[in-house]
Short mmCIF file of C-alpha atoms in Angstrom, two decimals:
data_model
loop_
_atom_site.label_atom_id
_atom_site.label_comp_id
_atom_site.label_asym_id
_atom_site.label_seq_id
_atom_site.Cartn_x
_atom_site.Cartn_y
_atom_site.Cartn_z
CA MET R 1 185.02 59.68 -3.66
CA ALA R 2 184.95 56.37 -5.54
CA GLY R 3 188.02 54.22 -5.12
CA GLY R 4 189.58 56.71 -2.72
CA ALA R 5 190.76 58.91 -5.59
CA VAL R 6 191.93 62.38 -4.63
CA LYS R 7 189.79 65.10 -6.17
CA TYR R 8 191.63 68.16 -7.45
CA ARG R 9 191.06 71.22 -9.61
CA HIS R 10 192.07 70.87 -13.27
CA LEU R 11 192.51 74.67 -13.61
CA SER R 12 191.48 74.48 -17.30
CA ARG R 13 194.76 72.79 -18.23
CA ASP R 14 195.99 69.33 -19.13
CA SER R 15 198.03 67.40 -16.59
CA ALA R 16 201.46 68.61 -17.75
CA HIS R 17 200.48 72.28 -17.91
CA ARG R 18 198.66 72.04 -14.58
CA ARG R 19 201.75 70.59 -12.92
CA ALA R 20 204.01 73.26 -14.42
CA LEU R 21 201.63 75.98 -13.24
CA LEU R 22 201.54 74.65 -9.69
CA ARG R 23 205.32 74.25 -9.58
CA ASN R 24 205.68 77.86 -10.63
CA LEU R 25 203.15 79.14 -8.08
CA VAL R 26 204.62 77.17 -5.19
CA THR R 27 208.18 78.14 -6.10
CA SER R 28 207.16 81.81 -6.05
CA LEU R 29 205.41 81.29 -2.72
CA ILE R 30 208.50 79.73 -1.15
CA GLU R 31 210.77 82.47 -2.45
CA HIS R 32 208.53 85.48 -1.75
CA GLU R 33 206.41 84.21 1.21
CA SER R 34 203.23 85.58 -0.41
CA ILE R 35 201.64 85.50 -3.88
CA GLN R 36 198.43 86.81 -5.43
CA THR R 37 196.48 84.70 -7.92
CA THR R 38 192.96 83.42 -8.55
CA TRP R 39 191.08 81.65 -5.79
CA PRO R 40 191.07 78.19 -7.46
CA LYS R 41 194.81 78.38 -8.21
CA ALA R 42 195.57 79.54 -4.67
CA LYS R 43 193.64 76.65 -3.12
CA GLU R 44 195.31 74.05 -5.32
CA ALA R 45 198.78 75.56 -4.82
CA GLN R 46 198.12 75.52 -1.08
CA ARG R 47 197.78 71.73 -1.17
CA TRP R 48 201.11 71.44 -2.93
CA ALA R 49 202.84 73.81 -0.56
CA GLU R 50 201.59 71.94 2.51
CA LYS R 51 202.92 68.64 1.13
CA LEU R 52 206.21 70.26 0.16
CA ILE R 53 206.86 71.74 3.60
CA THR R 54 206.00 68.42 5.24
CA MET R 55 208.66 66.81 3.04
CA GLY R 56 211.12 69.47 4.16
CA LYS R 57 210.45 68.64 7.80
CA LYS R 58 211.05 64.93 7.15
CA ASN R 59 214.40 65.80 5.54
CA THR R 60 215.14 62.40 4.04
CA GLU R 61 216.72 61.56 0.72
CA ALA R 62 213.38 60.28 -0.55
CA SER R 63 211.52 63.43 0.51
CA ARG R 64 214.20 65.62 -1.05
CA GLN R 65 213.86 63.82 -4.40
CA LYS R 66 210.07 64.20 -4.32
CA ALA R 67 210.40 67.87 -3.44
CA GLN R 68 212.63 68.51 -6.44
CA GLY R 69 209.75 67.44 -8.66
CA MET R 70 207.31 69.85 -7.02
CA ILE R 71 209.20 73.14 -7.41
CA PHE R 72 211.64 74.76 -9.82
CA THR R 73 215.06 74.64 -8.22
CA ASN R 74 216.22 78.09 -9.41
CA GLY R 75 219.76 77.38 -8.39
CA GLY R 76 218.65 75.50 -5.29
CA VAL R 77 217.42 78.61 -3.44
CA ALA R 78 213.81 77.46 -3.00
CA LEU R 79 214.77 73.89 -2.16
CA SER R 80 217.31 75.02 0.42
CA LYS R 81 214.68 77.21 2.05
CA VAL R 82 212.19 74.34 2.24
CA PHE R 83 214.66 72.02 3.97
CA GLY R 84 216.31 74.79 5.98
CA ASP R 85 214.49 77.93 7.12
CA LEU R 86 210.95 76.63 6.68
CA ALA R 87 211.66 73.25 8.27
CA THR R 88 213.00 75.12 11.30
CA ARG R 89 210.15 77.65 11.37
CA TYR R 90 207.48 74.96 11.31
CA ALA R 91 209.26 72.33 13.42
CA SER R 92 206.64 72.47 16.19
CA ARG R 93 203.66 73.21 13.94
CA PRO R 94 201.65 70.07 13.04
CA GLY R 95 200.31 71.56 9.81
CA GLY R 96 198.62 74.64 8.45
CA TYR R 97 201.80 76.22 7.12
CA THR R 98 199.91 78.33 4.59
CA ARG R 99 196.86 80.55 4.51
CA VAL R 100 194.55 81.63 1.67
CA LEU R 101 192.86 85.01 1.98
CA ARG R 102 190.09 85.95 -0.42
CA ILE R 103 190.39 89.47 -1.85
CA GLU R 104 188.34 91.59 -4.20
CA PRO R 105 189.37 91.27 -7.87
CA ALA R 106 190.81 94.37 -9.51
CA LYS R 107 188.04 94.33 -12.12
CA GLU R 108 184.45 93.17 -11.87
CA ASP R 109 184.81 90.72 -14.75
CA GLN R 110 187.88 89.01 -13.27
CA ALA R 111 187.83 85.66 -11.50
CA PRO R 112 187.75 85.62 -7.68
CA SER R 113 191.21 86.59 -6.41
CA ALA R 114 193.18 85.44 -3.38
CA ILE R 115 196.47 85.82 -1.55
CA LEU R 116 198.35 82.66 -0.66
CA GLU R 117 200.91 83.21 2.08
CA LEU R 118 203.24 81.35 4.42
CA VAL R 119 202.16 81.78 8.03
CA ASP R 120 204.44 82.99 10.84
CA GLY R 121 206.67 84.75 8.34
CA PRO R 122 207.61 88.37 7.65
CA LYS R 123 204.64 88.83 5.27
CA ASP R 124 201.98 87.20 7.46
CA MET R 125 198.94 89.36 6.69
CA ARG R 126 196.86 88.12 9.61
CA MET R 127 199.70 89.10 11.95
CA ALA R 128 199.74 92.62 10.50
CA LEU R 129 195.94 92.99 10.59
CA THR R 130 195.81 91.75 14.19
CA ALA R 131 198.54 94.17 15.23
CA LYS R 132 196.73 97.05 13.52
CA THR R 133 193.48 96.12 15.27
CA ILE R 134 195.17 96.08 18.68
CA ALA R 135 196.83 99.44 18.02
CA ASN R 136 193.45 100.95 17.14
CA LEU R 137 191.80 99.41 20.21
CA ARG R 138 194.50 100.83 22.46
CA ALA R 139 194.06 104.27 20.92
CA LYS R 140 190.29 104.17 21.48
CA ALA R 141 190.77 103.03 25.08
CA GLU R 142 193.14 105.95 25.65
CA GLU R 143 190.60 108.38 24.19
CA ARG R 144 188.00 107.07 26.64
CA GLY R 145 190.44 107.38 29.53
CA GLU R 146 190.44 103.62 30.11
CA THR R 147 193.51 101.75 31.34
CA GLU R 148 192.67 98.54 29.46
CA MET R 149 191.43 98.05 25.93
CA ARG R 150 188.32 96.10 25.09
CA ILE R 151 189.07 93.07 22.93
CA ASN R 152 186.45 90.86 21.30
CA ASP R 153 186.56 87.09 20.90
CA MET R 154 187.66 87.21 17.26
CA THR R 155 190.65 89.44 17.98
CA ALA R 156 191.62 87.26 20.95
CA HIS R 157 191.38 84.21 18.69
CA ASN R 158 193.58 85.87 16.05
CA VAL R 159 196.18 86.78 18.68
CA GLN R 160 196.35 83.13 19.69
CA LYS R 161 196.56 82.01 16.06
CA VAL R 162 199.44 84.30 15.08
CA THR R 163 201.56 83.77 18.20
CA ARG R 164 201.03 80.12 19.13
CA PHE R 165 203.68 78.50 16.92
CA ARG R 166 205.78 81.56 16.04
CA GLU R 167 209.08 81.71 17.92
CA GLY R 168 208.92 84.82 20.09
CA GLY R 169 205.39 85.33 18.82
CA GLU R 170 204.09 87.61 21.58
CA GLU R 171 207.17 89.82 21.38
CA ALA R 172 206.92 90.00 17.59
CA LEU R 173 203.24 90.94 17.77
CA GLU R 174 203.90 93.64 20.36
CA ALA R 175 206.71 95.09 18.23
CA MET R 176 204.37 95.29 15.24
CA VAL R 177 201.62 96.86 17.38
CA GLN R 178 204.04 99.56 18.47
CA LYS R 179 204.90 100.29 14.83
CA PHE R 180 201.22 100.83 14.06
CA GLU R 181 200.86 102.99 17.17
CA ALA R 182 203.72 105.15 15.94
CA LEU R 183 201.99 105.50 12.56
CA LEU R 184 198.77 106.55 14.28
CA GLU R 185 200.65 109.20 16.24
CA GLU R 186 202.25 110.51 13.05
CA ASP R 187 198.83 110.78 11.42
CA ASP R 188 197.50 112.79 14.39
CA GLU R 189 200.38 115.27 14.54
CA GLY R 190 199.67 118.67 13.01
CA VAL R 191 196.06 117.87 12.20
CA GLU R 192 193.72 120.70 13.17
CA GLU R 193 190.09 120.11 13.91
CA LEU R 194 188.01 121.18 10.96
CA PRO R 195 184.85 123.26 11.38
CA LYS R 196 181.59 121.41 11.08
CA LYS R 197 180.59 120.81 7.50
CA LYS R 198 178.15 123.35 6.14
CA HIS R 199 175.52 122.78 3.51
CA VAL R 200 176.67 124.06 0.16
CA TYR R 201 173.13 124.74 -0.96
CA PRO R 202 170.26 125.92 1.22
CA LYS R 203 167.66 123.36 2.07
CA GLN R 204 164.68 123.36 -0.24
CA GLU R 205 161.63 124.92 1.35
CA ARG R 206 158.48 122.90 1.21
CA SER R 207 156.00 124.26 -1.28
CA ARG R 208 152.95 125.72 0.29
CA GLY R 209 149.71 124.24 -0.96
#
C-alpha cells in the first residue's frame, strides 16, 4: 500500500456515517458479546473491536479517551466492560479477541452474512459447536462399545483454541459437553424404533418389448 496507508472498507458511506456505523456495531458487540450483520461490516467492525480491547488492556488515561471516541458510552456500561471485564478476560491473550463466522443469508438476494463474536465468552459459538461435536463423538463411541472416542485433528485443534486462554477452559468445555449429552439423552427417551419405510406406490414394471 502506497505511503503505508491503511486500507479499509468504505461500506458505501461517507467517513462520518461509516464511523457512526462502526461505533454502533462495536458498542452492540461489547454489550451483547455477539452480533449478526453483513460480512464486510463484520470484518471492519472486528478491526475496531480488536483495537478497542487492546486499549482497555492498556488502561491509561490516553487509551480511555481514545476508546470513548470508538463506542457509544450508553451510560458508561460498554466502556466499563472494556476496561473491566474484558481487560481481565483477555489479560493473557496476545490478540484475537474476536471471531467472524460466515453464515448463510436469510434470503438469496441478501449480502453475505456473518456473526461477529467475542471469544472465550458466554456466547462463544466455536465453544458450543466443539462441545456438541464431542458429545456426539462420545455417544457414537458408546454405541460401538468403545471406551474412548475417536477425535480428528480439526476437533482437537478446536479444543485447544477454545480452552487455551479461557480461565478454567477445560472445565467449562466439559460442563458444556455434559449439557449436550443430557440433551441427547432427552431426545432418545421414549423414542420407539419405526418400521422400515415402505414404498407408497408399487415399483413400475418394465414394459415387455
